GROMACS .gro file of C-alpha atoms in nm:
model
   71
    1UNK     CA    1   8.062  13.064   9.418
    2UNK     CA    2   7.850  12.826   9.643
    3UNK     CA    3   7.970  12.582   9.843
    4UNK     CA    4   7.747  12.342   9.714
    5UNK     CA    5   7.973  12.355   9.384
    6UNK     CA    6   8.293  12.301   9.576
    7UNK     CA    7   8.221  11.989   9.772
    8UNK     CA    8   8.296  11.758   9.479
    9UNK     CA    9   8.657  11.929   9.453
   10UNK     CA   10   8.693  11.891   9.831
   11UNK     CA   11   8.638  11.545   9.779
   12UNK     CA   12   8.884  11.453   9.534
   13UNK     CA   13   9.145  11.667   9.739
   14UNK     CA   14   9.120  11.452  10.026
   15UNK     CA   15   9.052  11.095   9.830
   16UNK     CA   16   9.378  11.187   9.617
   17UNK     CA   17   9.584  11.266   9.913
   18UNK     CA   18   9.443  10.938  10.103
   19UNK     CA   19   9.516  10.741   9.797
   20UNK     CA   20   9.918  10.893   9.830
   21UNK     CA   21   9.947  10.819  10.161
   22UNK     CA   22   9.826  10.461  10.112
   23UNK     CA   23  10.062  10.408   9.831
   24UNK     CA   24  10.311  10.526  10.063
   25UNK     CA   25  10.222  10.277  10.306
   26UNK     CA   26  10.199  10.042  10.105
   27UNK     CA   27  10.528  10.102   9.950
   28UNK     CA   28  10.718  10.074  10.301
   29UNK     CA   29  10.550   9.749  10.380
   30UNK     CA   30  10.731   9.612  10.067
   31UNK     CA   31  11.061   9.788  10.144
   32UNK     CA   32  11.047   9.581  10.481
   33UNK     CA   33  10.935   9.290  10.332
   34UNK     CA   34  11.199   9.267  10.017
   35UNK     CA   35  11.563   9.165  10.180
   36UNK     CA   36  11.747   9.474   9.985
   37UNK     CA   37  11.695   9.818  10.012
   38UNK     CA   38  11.503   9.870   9.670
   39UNK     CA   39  11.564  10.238   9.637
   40UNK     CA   40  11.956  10.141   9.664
   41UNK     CA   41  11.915   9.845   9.459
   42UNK     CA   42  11.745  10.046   9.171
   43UNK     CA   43  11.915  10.388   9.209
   44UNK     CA   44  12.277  10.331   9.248
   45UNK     CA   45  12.360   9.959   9.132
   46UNK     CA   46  12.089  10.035   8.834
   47UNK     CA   47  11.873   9.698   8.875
   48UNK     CA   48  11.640   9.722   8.605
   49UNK     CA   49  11.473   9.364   8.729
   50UNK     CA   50  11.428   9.524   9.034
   51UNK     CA   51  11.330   9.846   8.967
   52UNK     CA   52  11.024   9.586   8.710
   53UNK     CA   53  10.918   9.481   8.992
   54UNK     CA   54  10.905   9.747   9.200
   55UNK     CA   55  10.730   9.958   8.917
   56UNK     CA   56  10.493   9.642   8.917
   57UNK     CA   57  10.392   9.670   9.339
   58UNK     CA   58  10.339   9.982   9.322
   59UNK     CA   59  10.119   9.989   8.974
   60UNK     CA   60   9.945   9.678   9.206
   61UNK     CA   61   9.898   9.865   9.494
   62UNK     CA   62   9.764  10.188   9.334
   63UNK     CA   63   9.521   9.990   9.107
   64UNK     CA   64   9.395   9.859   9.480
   65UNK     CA   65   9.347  10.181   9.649
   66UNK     CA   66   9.182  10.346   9.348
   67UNK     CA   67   8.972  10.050   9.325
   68UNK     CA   68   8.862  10.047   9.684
   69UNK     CA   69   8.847  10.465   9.692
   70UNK     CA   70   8.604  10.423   9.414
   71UNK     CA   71   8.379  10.164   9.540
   0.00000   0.00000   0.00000
């Protein structure tokens, strides 16, 4: 197998994991920003409004990245 032939794999590889690290980012920036600790909020109290609108940030966000990933 060339080389040639694996660049385009090589180049999702890293796109995909900069994409999941910017989510991540992303995600933190809204756990400081909200005033209670979402993952609490949705896991052990069972918020379904919150755990909406988290779904909805983080749909948001990842509709952002692959949009700016993908030019």
């Amino acid at each position: 197998m060339e080389l040639i032939h694996a660049q385009p794999i090589v180049n999702s590889i890293i796109y995909s994991f900069l994409g999941i690290v910017i989510l991540l980012i992303g995600y933190f920036i809204i756990e400081k920003i909200t005033p209670e600790n979402t993952w609490k909020e949705v896991v052990e109290k069972s918020n379904v409004a919150v755990a909406i609108v988290l779904a909805a940030f983080i749909i948001g966000i990842s509709m952002i990245v692959s949009a700016a990933i993908h030019g």
